[in-house]
């Protein structure tokens, strides 16, 4: 039995349940690509006819018979999305690259990675932005155009010489494509780079400032865009050392700027005669400028002829002694360095003498590392030799601050070691005077200073105090000169600090 009342006559009954119902929202599918268009879902009819709105002109223009079919959905990685956002950030935009070019290059790059299935394996964080890729492609096209122009203008012989890659020399320029390859193409392979199309460069670049054009000119000039491909044939290398033919005993020293010629080099037997002549001239005239120039010329002739024997050792030893006598530490140190190598080669000479000089030289230059190395190279027998033992005692006295012992060793130096000690005895006297002024707070006899600091006379000691202190520090008292230590403490402390703060390393190798 139905409780519902029947409808009046002429009215159709409406069922309680119906298949279609009017929803409150319209489902919109998520767009998965840049080229995918929005497609609306058809709504079910609710028992009455629905008339669609009239199509606009824009929609009619977009739907044409030539339109491509809809691409399948693709899930873009988050790195690709970040790459697209970075490309259009205002800070990354380039005025010389238009937005249309950027969009075309961006679509081209992403489509290539999608076609080659490298979208998830590509490092999009380090991928150059499209504007950078466009500028690189422009430079490559410009360089290719310049290379074609230079090849066309080159002489026929140059074209033939560069046609065969097997005959190219190592100094020839590389191809422009090898110089200006994009960094991301070299890092991730050529699969993606080969598929990217490059814009044609039929005319000059537009929209560039004067500074950018000048920069491109400098780059082309540095890459060889204006250089000729012709290379003059190199001379054949000389086989073996040169043998001199010059018969002159004296020859001025000239620094070599090209390969020496045999007519300008003296052979060994002439150099032996030259050495004897120079020793006589040194004993007679002692003209150091002339003698030093002649010894440098002899050393040069020995070097270019690869002569390394006992005579070579004699030349370097004599030149080193003369340089020591004239306090020319630059020439001395050059000779000392060569003598060390000659002694290690087994050539005869005076290694004990010059090893002692080397220790004193390192004390003078305050080179503690070199001093330790020189001491470590000594054998037990060499440490007992008088010159080396004296140099080691000097080092020990200064290490413990025993100035009394140091000045005793200064007055008794073997060979020519006194010339080296003269280089640093002044600063040690200042150090000793500073200590004496702190210990003796009143006065002190000048004679004590003369004997304790190794001066030859009281006059020399007084002059030393006046030069580094003041004349008021000395006074006469009962026919003797008194040094007022109480007034000189700060003066000699400052003088000692200044003397130890500078060391001349002229000529050190």
C-alpha positions in Angstrom: 0.0 0.0 0.0 1.5 3.4 -1.0 1.0 6.5 1.1 1.9 8.8 -1.7 -0.9 10.6 -3.4 -1.2 10.3 -7.1 -0.3 13.4 -9.2 -3.0 15.4 -10.7 -4.1 14.7 -14.2 -1.7 15.9 -16.9 1.4 16.1 -14.6 4.2 13.6 -15.0 5.5 12.0 -11.8 9.1 12.5 -10.7 10.9 9.5 -9.2 12.5 9.7 -5.8 15.9 8.4 -7.0 17.6 9.5 -10.2 20.9 8.5 -11.7 22.3 12.0 -12.3 22.7 14.8 -9.7 24.0 18.3 -10.0 27.3 18.6 -8.1 28.7 21.7 -6.3 32.2 21.7 -8.1 33.7 20.7 -11.4 36.7 18.3 -11.3 39.7 19.7 -13.0 42.6 17.4 -14.0 46.2 18.5 -13.1 48.2 19.8 -16.0 51.4 17.7 -16.3 53.3 19.5 -19.1 53.9 23.0 -20.6 52.2 22.2 -23.9 49.2 20.3 -22.4 45.9 22.3 -22.7 43.1 22.3 -20.2 40.2 19.8 -21.1 36.9 20.3 -19.3 35.0 17.2 -18.3 31.4 17.0 -19.7 28.7 17.3 -17.1 25.7 14.9 -17.0 22.4 16.2 -18.0 19.8 16.4 -15.3 16.6 15.8 -17.2 16.8 18.9 -19.2 18.6 20.2 -22.2 21.9 22.2 -21.8 23.0 24.7 -24.4 26.8 25.4 -24.4 28.0 29.1 -24.6 29.1 30.5 -27.9 32.8 29.9 -28.7 35.0 33.0 -28.6 37.3 34.0 -31.4 40.4 33.0 -29.4 39.2 29.5 -28.8 38.3 29.2 -32.5 41.8 30.3 -33.4 43.5 27.8 -31.2 41.5 24.8 -32.4 42.6 24.2 -36.0 42.8 21.1 -38.1 46.6 21.4 -38.0 46.8 21.3 -34.2 49.0 18.5 -32.9 47.6 15.7 -30.8 47.8 16.1 -27.0 51.1 14.8 -25.5 51.0 12.1 -22.8 51.2 13.2 -19.2 54.7 13.4 -17.7 55.7 13.9 -14.1 58.3 16.7 -14.0 61.1 16.4 -11.4 61.3 19.1 -8.8 64.9 19.9 -10.0 63.5 20.8 -13.5 60.9 23.1 -12.0 63.6 24.9 -9.9 65.7 25.1 -13.1 62.8 26.9 -14.9 62.2 29.2 -12.0 65.9 30.2 -11.8 66.0 30.9 -15.5 63.3 33.7 -15.2 64.6 35.2 -12.0 65.3 39.0 -12.5 68.8 38.6 -11.2 69.6 36.0 -13.9 68.1 37.8 -16.9 70.5 39.1 -19.6 69.5 42.1 -21.7 71.1 40.7 -24.8 68.9 37.6 -24.7 65.2 38.0 -25.4 62.5 36.2 -23.5 61.3 34.4 -26.6 64.8 33.0 -27.2 65.0 31.9 -23.6 61.7 30.1 -23.8 62.6 28.4 -27.0 66.0 27.3 -25.7 64.4 26.1 -22.4 61.8 24.0 -24.2 64.5 22.6 -26.5 66.7 21.6 -23.6 63.9 19.9 -21.5 62.5 18.1 -24.6 65.9 16.7 -25.5 66.4 15.4 -22.0 62.9 13.9 -22.1 63.6 12.2 -25.4 66.9 10.8 -24.3 65.6 9.6 -20.9 68.2 11.7 -19.0 65.8 14.0 -17.2 66.2 12.3 -13.8 70.0 11.7 -14.2 70.9 15.2 -15.3 72.3 17.6 -12.7 69.9 20.5 -13.2 71.5 22.4 -10.3 74.8 22.8 -12.3 73.1 23.1 -15.7 73.8 26.5 -17.3 70.8 28.7 -17.7 69.3 29.1 -21.2 70.6 32.6 -21.6 74.2 31.3 -20.9 73.7 28.5 -23.4 72.5 31.0 -26.0 75.6 33.3 -25.5 77.9 30.3 -25.7 76.3 29.2 -29.0 76.7 32.7 -30.3 80.4 32.8 -29.5 80.9 29.4 -31.1 79.2 30.5 -34.3 81.2 33.7 -34.4 84.5 31.9 -33.8 83.7 29.5 -36.7 82.9 32.4 -38.9 86.3 34.0 -38.0 88.1 30.7 -38.6 86.6 30.4 -42.0 87.6 33.9 -42.9 91.2 33.4 -41.7 91.5 30.2 -43.7 90.2 31.9 -46.8 92.6 34.8 -46.5 95.6 32.6 -45.7 98.2 31.8 -48.4 97.8 28.5 -50.3 101.0 27.1 -48.7 99.5 27.6 -45.3 96.3 25.8 -46.2 98.2 22.9 -47.5 100.4 22.7 -44.4 97.4 22.7 -42.1 95.3 20.3 -44.1 97.1 17.2 -42.8 96.4 16.9 -39.0 99.3 14.4 -38.7 101.9 17.1 -39.5 100.6 19.6 -37.0 103.1 20.7 -34.4 102.4 21.0 -30.7 102.6 24.8 -30.8 99.8 25.1 -33.4 96.5 26.5 -32.2 93.6 24.2 -31.4 90.3 24.3 -33.2 87.8 26.9 -31.9 85.2 24.2 -31.1 87.7 22.6 -28.7 88.4 25.9 -27.0 84.9 27.2 -26.5 82.9 24.1 -25.6 80.2 24.6 -23.0 81.3 23.4 -19.6 78.1 21.5 -19.0 78.6 19.6 -22.2 82.1 18.4 -21.2 80.9 17.4 -17.7 77.8 15.4 -18.6 78.7 14.0 -22.1 77.7 15.1 -25.5 74.3 13.3 -25.8 72.4 16.4 -24.7 74.6 19.0 -26.3 74.5 17.3 -29.7 70.7 17.5 -29.8 70.5 21.2 -29.0 70.1 23.3 -32.1 72.3 26.4 -32.4 70.9 29.7 -33.8 72.3 30.9 -37.1 74.8 33.8 -36.9 74.4 35.4 -40.3 75.0 39.0 -39.1 76.5 40.9 -36.2 75.1 40.5 -32.7 72.5 43.0 -31.7 71.8 44.6 -28.4 75.4 44.4 -27.1 77.3 47.2 -25.3 80.6 48.5 -26.4 82.4 46.9 -23.5 81.0 43.5 -24.4 82.1 43.9 -28.0 85.6 44.9 -26.9 85.7 41.8 -24.6 84.8 39.5 -27.5 87.6 41.1 -29.6 90.1 40.5 -26.9 88.9 36.9 -26.6 89.2 36.3 -30.3 92.7 37.8 -30.3 93.7 35.6 -27.3 92.3 32.5 -29.0 94.3 33.1 -32.2 91.6 34.6 -34.3 94.1 37.1 -35.8 97.2 34.9 -35.8 98.6 33.2 -38.9 98.8 29.4 -38.9 102.3 29.5 -40.5 105.2 28.2 -38.3 108.8 28.7 -39.3 110.9 25.5 -39.2 112.8 25.1 -35.9 116.6 24.6 -36.2 118.0 21.2 -35.6 119.2 20.7 -32.0 122.9 20.6 -31.4 124.4 17.1 -30.7 126.7 17.3 -27.7 128.3 20.3 -26.0 129.9 23.1 -27.9 133.7 23.2 -28.3 135.2 26.7 -28.3 137.7 28.1 -30.7 138.4 31.6 -29.3 142.1 32.2 -28.6 141.7 35.4 -26.6 142.9 35.3 -23.0 140.7 38.1 -21.8 137.0 38.4 -22.8 134.3 40.6 -21.4 131.3 38.9 -19.8 128.0 39.1 -21.7 124.7 37.5 -20.6 123.7 34.9 -23.2 120.4 35.6 -25.0 120.9 33.0 -27.8 122.8 29.8 -28.4 126.6 30.5 -28.0 128.8 30.3 -31.0 132.1 28.4 -31.0 134.1 31.4 -32.1 133.0 33.3 -29.0 133.9 30.5 -26.5 137.5 29.8 -25.3 138.6 26.2 -25.0 140.0 24.6 -21.9 143.7 25.1 -22.5 143.1 28.9 -23.1 141.0 29.1 -19.9 144.0 27.6 -18.0 146.2 30.4 -19.2 143.5 33.0 -18.5 143.3 31.9 -14.8 147.1 32.3 -14.3 147.0 35.7 -15.9 144.0 36.8 -13.7 145.8 35.7 -10.5 148.8 37.9 -11.4 146.6 40.9 -12.3 144.8 40.5 -8.9 148.0 40.5 -6.9 149.3 43.6 -8.8 146.2 45.8 -9.3 143.4 44.3 -7.2 140.8 45.8 -9.5 137.8 43.8 -8.3 135.4 45.1 -11.0 137.5 43.9 -13.8 138.6 40.7 -12.2 135.0 39.7 -11.2 133.9 40.3 -14.8 136.6 38.1 -16.2 135.9 35.3 -13.7 132.2 35.4 -14.7 133.2 35.1 -18.3 135.4 32.1 -17.5 132.6 30.4 -15.6 130.3 31.0 -18.5 132.7 29.4 -21.0 133.1 26.4 -18.7 129.3 26.0 -18.4 128.4 26.1 -22.1 131.2 23.5 -22.8 130.0 21.2 -19.9 133.5 21.2 -18.4 133.2 20.0 -14.8 136.6 18.9 -13.5 139.3 19.9 -10.9 140.1 23.0 -12.9 136.5 24.1 -12.7 136.7 23.7 -8.9 139.8 25.9 -8.8 138.1 28.7 -10.8 135.1 28.7 -8.4 137.2 28.6 -5.3 139.5 31.5 -6.3 136.5 33.6 -7.3 134.7 32.8 -4.0 137.8 33.9 -2.0 138.1 37.2 -4.0 134.4 37.9 -3.5 134.8 37.2 0.3 137.6 39.7 0.5 135.5 42.4 -1.2 132.4 41.5 0.8 130.5 40.6 -2.4 128.1 38.1 -0.8 126.1 37.7 -4.1 129.0 36.3 -6.1 130.3 34.4 -3.2 127.1 32.5 -2.7 126.8 31.6 -6.4 130.3 30.1 -6.3 129.5 28.4 -3.0 126.4 26.7 -4.4 128.3 25.4 -7.5 131.2 24.2 -5.3 128.8 22.1 -3.2 127.6 20.3 -6.3 131.1 19.8 -7.6 132.3 18.4 -4.3 129.5 15.9 -4.3 130.5 14.8 -7.8 133.9 13.7 -6.4 136.1 16.5 -7.8 139.2 17.5 -5.8 139.4 20.8 -4.1 139.1 22.3 -0.5 135.8 21.1 0.7 136.7 21.4 4.4 137.5 25.1 4.0 134.3 25.9 2.1 132.1 23.8 4.4 133.3 26.0 7.3 132.5 29.1 5.2 129.0 27.7 4.6 128.3 27.3 8.3 129.4 30.9 9.0 127.4 32.2 6.1 124.2 30.6 7.5 125.0 32.2 10.9 125.2 35.5 9.2 121.9 35.1 7.3 120.2 33.6 10.4 119.2 30.6 8.2 118.6 28.1 10.9 117.2 25.4 8.6 120.2 25.7 6.2 122.6 25.7 9.2 121.1 22.5 10.6 121.3 20.8 7.1 124.9 21.8 6.7 125.8 20.4 10.2 123.9 17.2 9.4 125.9 16.6 6.2 129.2 16.6 8.2 131.0 13.4 9.0 132.7 12.7 12.3 136.1 13.2 10.7 135.1 16.5 9.2 133.9 17.8 12.5 137.5 17.4 13.9 139.0 19.5 11.1 140.2 22.9 12.4 138.1 25.2 10.1 134.9 23.3 10.7 135.5 22.8 14.4 136.0 26.6 14.7 132.8 27.3 12.8 130.9 24.9 15.1 132.3 26.6 18.2 131.1 30.0 16.9 127.7 28.6 16.4 127.7 27.1 20.0 128.9 30.3 21.6 126.1 32.3 20.0 123.5 29.7 20.8 124.2 30.0 24.5 124.9 33.8 24.5 128.6 33.4 25.4 129.9 36.6 23.8 133.2 36.3 25.7 133.9 33.0 23.9 132.6 34.4 20.6 135.0 37.3 20.5 137.9 35.1 21.4 137.0 32.9 18.4 136.7 36.1 16.3 140.3 37.0 17.0 141.5 33.5 15.9 139.8 32.5 12.6 141.5 30.0 10.2 141.6 30.7 6.4 139.4 33.6 5.3 136.6 33.0 7.8 137.2 36.5 9.4 135.7 38.1 6.3 132.5 36.3 6.9 132.5 37.0 10.6 133.0 40.7 9.9 129.5 40.6 8.3 127.8 39.9 11.6 130.3 40.9 14.3 128.8 44.4 14.6 125.3 43.1 15.6 126.9 40.8 18.2 128.8 43.7 19.7 125.6 45.7 20.0 124.0 42.7 21.7 126.9 42.3 24.1 126.9 46.0 24.9 123.2 45.9 25.7 123.9 43.1 28.2 126.9 45.0 29.7 124.8 48.1 30.2 122.2 46.1 32.2 124.8 44.4 34.3 127.1 47.4 35.1 124.6 50.1 36.2 127.2 52.9 36.8 130.4 53.3 34.8 133.0 51.1 33.1 136.4 51.6 31.8 136.6 51.8 28.0 139.6 49.5 28.0 137.4 46.7 29.3 135.1 47.2 26.4 138.0 47.1 24.0 139.4 43.8 25.3 136.0 42.1 25.8 134.5 42.9 22.4 137.5 42.2 20.3 138.4 45.8 19.2 141.9 46.5 18.0 142.3 49.8 20.0 140.5 52.1 22.4 140.0 54.5 19.6 138.0 51.9 17.5 135.9 51.1 20.6 135.2 54.7 21.3 134.2 55.4 17.7 131.8 52.4 17.8 130.1 53.7 20.9 129.8 57.2 19.4 128.3 55.8 16.1 125.6 53.7 17.8 125.1 55.8 20.9 126.2 59.3 21.8 129.5 61.1 22.5 128.1 62.1 25.9 128.4 58.4 27.0 132.2 58.8 27.2 134.1 61.0 29.7 137.7 61.4 30.8 138.6 60.7 34.4 142.2 60.7 35.6 143.8 60.1 32.3 141.4 57.3 31.3 138.1 57.2 29.4 135.0 56.1 31.2 131.9 54.6 29.6 128.7 55.6 31.4 126.6 52.4 31.1 123.7 53.8 33.2 122.9 56.2 30.3 123.4 53.8 27.4 121.0 50.9 28.3 118.0 51.9 26.1 120.2 53.3 23.3 121.9 50.0 22.7 118.7 47.9 23.2 117.2 49.8 20.3 120.4 49.5 18.2 120.5 45.8 18.8 116.9 45.3 17.8 117.5 47.2 14.6 120.6 45.3 13.7 118.9 41.9 14.1 115.8 42.9 12.2 117.6 43.2 8.8 119.8 40.6 7.2 121.1 41.1 3.7 120.3 38.0 1.5 121.7 39.5 -1.7 122.5 36.8 -4.3 121.2 33.9 -2.2 120.2 30.9 -4.4 
